[in-house]
mmCIF file of C-alpha atoms in Angstrom:
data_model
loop_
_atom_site.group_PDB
_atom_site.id
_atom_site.type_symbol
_atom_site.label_atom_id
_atom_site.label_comp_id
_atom_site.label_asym_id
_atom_site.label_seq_id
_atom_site.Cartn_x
_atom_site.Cartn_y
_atom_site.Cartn_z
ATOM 1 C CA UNK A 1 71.529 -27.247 3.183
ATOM 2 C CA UNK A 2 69.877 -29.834 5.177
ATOM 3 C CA UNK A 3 67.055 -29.510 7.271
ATOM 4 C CA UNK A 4 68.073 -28.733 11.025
ATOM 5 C CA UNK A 5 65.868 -30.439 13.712
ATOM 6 C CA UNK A 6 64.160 -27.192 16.062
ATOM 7 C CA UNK A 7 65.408 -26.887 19.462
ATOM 8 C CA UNK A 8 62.842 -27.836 21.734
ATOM 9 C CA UNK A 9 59.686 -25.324 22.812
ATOM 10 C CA UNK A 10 60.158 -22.708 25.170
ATOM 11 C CA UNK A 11 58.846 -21.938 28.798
ATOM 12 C CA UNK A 12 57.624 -19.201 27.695
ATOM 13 C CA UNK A 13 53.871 -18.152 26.940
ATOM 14 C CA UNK A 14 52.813 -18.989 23.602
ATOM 15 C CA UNK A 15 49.578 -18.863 22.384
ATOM 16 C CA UNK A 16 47.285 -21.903 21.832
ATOM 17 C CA UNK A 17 44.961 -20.664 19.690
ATOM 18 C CA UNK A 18 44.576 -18.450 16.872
ATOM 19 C CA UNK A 19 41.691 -16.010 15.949
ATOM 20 C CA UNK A 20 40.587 -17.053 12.598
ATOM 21 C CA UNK A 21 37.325 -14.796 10.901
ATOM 22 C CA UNK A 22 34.724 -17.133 8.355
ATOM 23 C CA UNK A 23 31.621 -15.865 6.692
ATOM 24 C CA UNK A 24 28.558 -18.184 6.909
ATOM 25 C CA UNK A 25 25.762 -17.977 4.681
ATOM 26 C CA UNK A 26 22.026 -16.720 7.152
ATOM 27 C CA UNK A 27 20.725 -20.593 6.403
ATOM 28 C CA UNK A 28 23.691 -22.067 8.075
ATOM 29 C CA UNK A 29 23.889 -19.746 10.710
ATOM 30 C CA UNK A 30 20.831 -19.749 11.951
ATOM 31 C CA UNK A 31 21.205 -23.433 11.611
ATOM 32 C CA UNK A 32 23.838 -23.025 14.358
ATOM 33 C CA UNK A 33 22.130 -21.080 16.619
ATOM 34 C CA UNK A 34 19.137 -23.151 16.579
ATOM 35 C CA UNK A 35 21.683 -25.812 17.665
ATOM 36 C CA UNK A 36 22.812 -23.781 19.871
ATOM 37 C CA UNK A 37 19.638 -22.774 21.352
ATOM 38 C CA UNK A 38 18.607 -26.588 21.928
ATOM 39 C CA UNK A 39 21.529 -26.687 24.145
ATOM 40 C CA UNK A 40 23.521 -29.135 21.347
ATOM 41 C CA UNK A 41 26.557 -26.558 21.729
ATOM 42 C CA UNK A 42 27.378 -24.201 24.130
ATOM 43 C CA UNK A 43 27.449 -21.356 21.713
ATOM 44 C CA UNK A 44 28.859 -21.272 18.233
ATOM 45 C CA UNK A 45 32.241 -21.363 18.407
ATOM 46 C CA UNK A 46 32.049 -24.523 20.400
ATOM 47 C CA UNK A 47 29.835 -26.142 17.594
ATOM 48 C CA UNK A 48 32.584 -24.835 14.892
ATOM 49 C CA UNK A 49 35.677 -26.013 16.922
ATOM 50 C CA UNK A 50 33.823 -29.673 17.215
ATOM 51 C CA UNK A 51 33.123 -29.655 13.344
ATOM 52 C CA UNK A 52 36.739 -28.915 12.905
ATOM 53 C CA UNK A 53 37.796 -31.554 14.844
ATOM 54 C CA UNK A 54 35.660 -33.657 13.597
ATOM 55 C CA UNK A 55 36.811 -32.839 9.878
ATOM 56 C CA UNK A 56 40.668 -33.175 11.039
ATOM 57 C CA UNK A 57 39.721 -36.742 12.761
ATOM 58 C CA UNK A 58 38.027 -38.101 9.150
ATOM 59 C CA UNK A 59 41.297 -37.210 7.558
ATOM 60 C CA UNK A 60 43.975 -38.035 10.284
ATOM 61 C CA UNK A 61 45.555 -40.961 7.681
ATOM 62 C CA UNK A 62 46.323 -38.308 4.959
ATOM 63 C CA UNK A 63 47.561 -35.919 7.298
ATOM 64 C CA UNK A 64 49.703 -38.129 9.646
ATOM 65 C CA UNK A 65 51.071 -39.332 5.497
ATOM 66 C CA UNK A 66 51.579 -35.496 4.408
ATOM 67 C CA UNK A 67 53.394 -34.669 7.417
ATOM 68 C CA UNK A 68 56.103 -37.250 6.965
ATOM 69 C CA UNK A 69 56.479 -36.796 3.553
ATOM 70 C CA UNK A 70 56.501 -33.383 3.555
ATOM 71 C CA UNK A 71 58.957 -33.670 6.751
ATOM 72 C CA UNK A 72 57.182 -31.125 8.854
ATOM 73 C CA UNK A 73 57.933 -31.196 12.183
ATOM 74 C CA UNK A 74 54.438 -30.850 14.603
ATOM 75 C CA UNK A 75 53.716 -29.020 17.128
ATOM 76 C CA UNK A 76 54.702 -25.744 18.830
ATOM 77 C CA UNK A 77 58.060 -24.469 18.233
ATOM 78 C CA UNK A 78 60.043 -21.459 19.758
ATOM 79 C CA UNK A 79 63.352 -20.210 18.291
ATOM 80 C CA UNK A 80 65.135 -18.129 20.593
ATOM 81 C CA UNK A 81 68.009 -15.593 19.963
ATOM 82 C CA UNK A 82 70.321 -18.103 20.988
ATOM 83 C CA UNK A 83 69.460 -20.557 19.080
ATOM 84 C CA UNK A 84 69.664 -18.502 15.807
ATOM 85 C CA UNK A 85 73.138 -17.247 16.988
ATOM 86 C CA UNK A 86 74.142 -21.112 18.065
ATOM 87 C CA UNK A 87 73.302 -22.005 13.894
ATOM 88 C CA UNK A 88 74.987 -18.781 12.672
ATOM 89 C CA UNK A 89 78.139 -20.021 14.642
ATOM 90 C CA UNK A 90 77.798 -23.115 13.343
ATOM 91 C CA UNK A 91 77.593 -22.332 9.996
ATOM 92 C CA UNK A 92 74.090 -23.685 9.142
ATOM 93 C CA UNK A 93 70.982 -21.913 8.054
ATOM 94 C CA UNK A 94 67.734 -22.989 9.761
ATOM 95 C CA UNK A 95 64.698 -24.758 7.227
ATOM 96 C CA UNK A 96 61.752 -24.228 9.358
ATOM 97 C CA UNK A 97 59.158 -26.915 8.528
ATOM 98 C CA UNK A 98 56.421 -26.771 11.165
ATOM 99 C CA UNK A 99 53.006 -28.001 11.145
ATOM 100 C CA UNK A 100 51.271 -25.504 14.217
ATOM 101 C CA UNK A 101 53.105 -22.736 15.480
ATOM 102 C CA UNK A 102 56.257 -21.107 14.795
ATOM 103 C CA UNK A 103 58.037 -18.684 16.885
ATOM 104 C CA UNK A 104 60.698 -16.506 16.602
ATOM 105 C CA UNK A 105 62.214 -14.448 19.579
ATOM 106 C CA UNK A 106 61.186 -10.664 19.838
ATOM 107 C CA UNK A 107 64.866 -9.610 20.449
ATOM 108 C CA UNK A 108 66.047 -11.553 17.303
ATOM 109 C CA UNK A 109 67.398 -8.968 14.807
ATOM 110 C CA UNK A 110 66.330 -9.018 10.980
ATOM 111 C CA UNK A 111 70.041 -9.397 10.432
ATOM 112 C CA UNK A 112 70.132 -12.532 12.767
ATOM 113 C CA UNK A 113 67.066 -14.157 11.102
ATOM 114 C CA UNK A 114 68.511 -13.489 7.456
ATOM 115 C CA UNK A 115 71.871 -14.860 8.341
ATOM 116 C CA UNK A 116 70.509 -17.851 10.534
ATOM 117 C CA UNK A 117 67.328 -18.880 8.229
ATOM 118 C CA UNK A 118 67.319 -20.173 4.872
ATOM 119 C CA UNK A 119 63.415 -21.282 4.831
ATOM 120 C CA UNK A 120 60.382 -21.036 6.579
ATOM 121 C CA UNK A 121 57.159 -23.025 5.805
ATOM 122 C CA UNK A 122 54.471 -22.866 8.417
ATOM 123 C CA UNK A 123 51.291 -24.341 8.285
ATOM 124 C CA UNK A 124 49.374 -22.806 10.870
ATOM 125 C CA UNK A 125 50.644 -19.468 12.556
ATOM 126 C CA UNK A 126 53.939 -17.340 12.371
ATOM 127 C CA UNK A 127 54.461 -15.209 15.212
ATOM 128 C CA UNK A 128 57.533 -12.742 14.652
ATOM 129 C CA UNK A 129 58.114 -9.253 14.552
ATOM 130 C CA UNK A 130 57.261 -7.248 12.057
ATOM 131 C CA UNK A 131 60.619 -6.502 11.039
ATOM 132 C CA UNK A 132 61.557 -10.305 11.047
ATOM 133 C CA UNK A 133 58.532 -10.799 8.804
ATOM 134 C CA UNK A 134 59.505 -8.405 6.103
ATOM 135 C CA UNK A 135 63.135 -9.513 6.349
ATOM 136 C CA UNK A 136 62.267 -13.073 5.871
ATOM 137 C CA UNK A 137 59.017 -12.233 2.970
ATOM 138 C CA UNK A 138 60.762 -13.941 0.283
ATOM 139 C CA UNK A 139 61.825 -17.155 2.494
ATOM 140 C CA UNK A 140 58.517 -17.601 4.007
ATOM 141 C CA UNK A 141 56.259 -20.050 2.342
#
């Protein structure tokens, strides 16, 4: 099967961020906080979220590369229940490749994902319902 371009991102409310748990060793947080506490950073997460960014930024050649060879498609993407039926109808089985966020419908059916999805790599987040998930476990990269 080819790889079907995703329909474009929904009006509705998606979340922009993810929660995401680390462990820090005592040196390097109290590192933080003493940047923290000379007013550097607001409070830690902002200090982590700039280090991220600033990480992301140093390698934005290799990723911008990855992306188009691995043809992932960027961004924030919503698959609705009509657009699994309109690929169903059409005979074609969805390859998810997204690079952010991924979301499938509430009201799509395990039965609708399984017939309308042959593959679904997400880097990043997958929200779905539980019984999409667990449908979709051995298609899910």
């Amino acid at each position: 099967m080819r790889a079907v371009t995703p329909p474009p991102r929904s009006t509705s409310r998606i979340a922009e961020s993810e929660k995401i748990t680390i462990n820090l060793g005592m040196i390097d947080l109290g590192q933080i906080d003493l940047l923290v506490q000379e007013g550097f950073y607001s409070n830690r997460t902002d200090l982590i979220r700039t280090a991220i960014r600033n990480q992301l930024a140093t390698h934005a050649d290799v990723m911008r590369q990855t992306v188009a060879r691995k043809s992932l498609v960027l961004g924030l993407h919503h698959y609705s229940r009509s657009d699994l039926e309109a690929a169903q109808a059409a005979g074609q089985k969805l390859q998810i490749q997204i690079l952010g966020l991924a979301s499938i419908a509430s009201d799509v059916s395990a039965e609708l994902a399984l017939a309308s999805i042959e593959s679904i790599v997400v880097l990043g987040a997958l929200h779905a319902s539980d019984d999409v998930k667990r449908a979709l476990a051995d298609r899910i990269q």
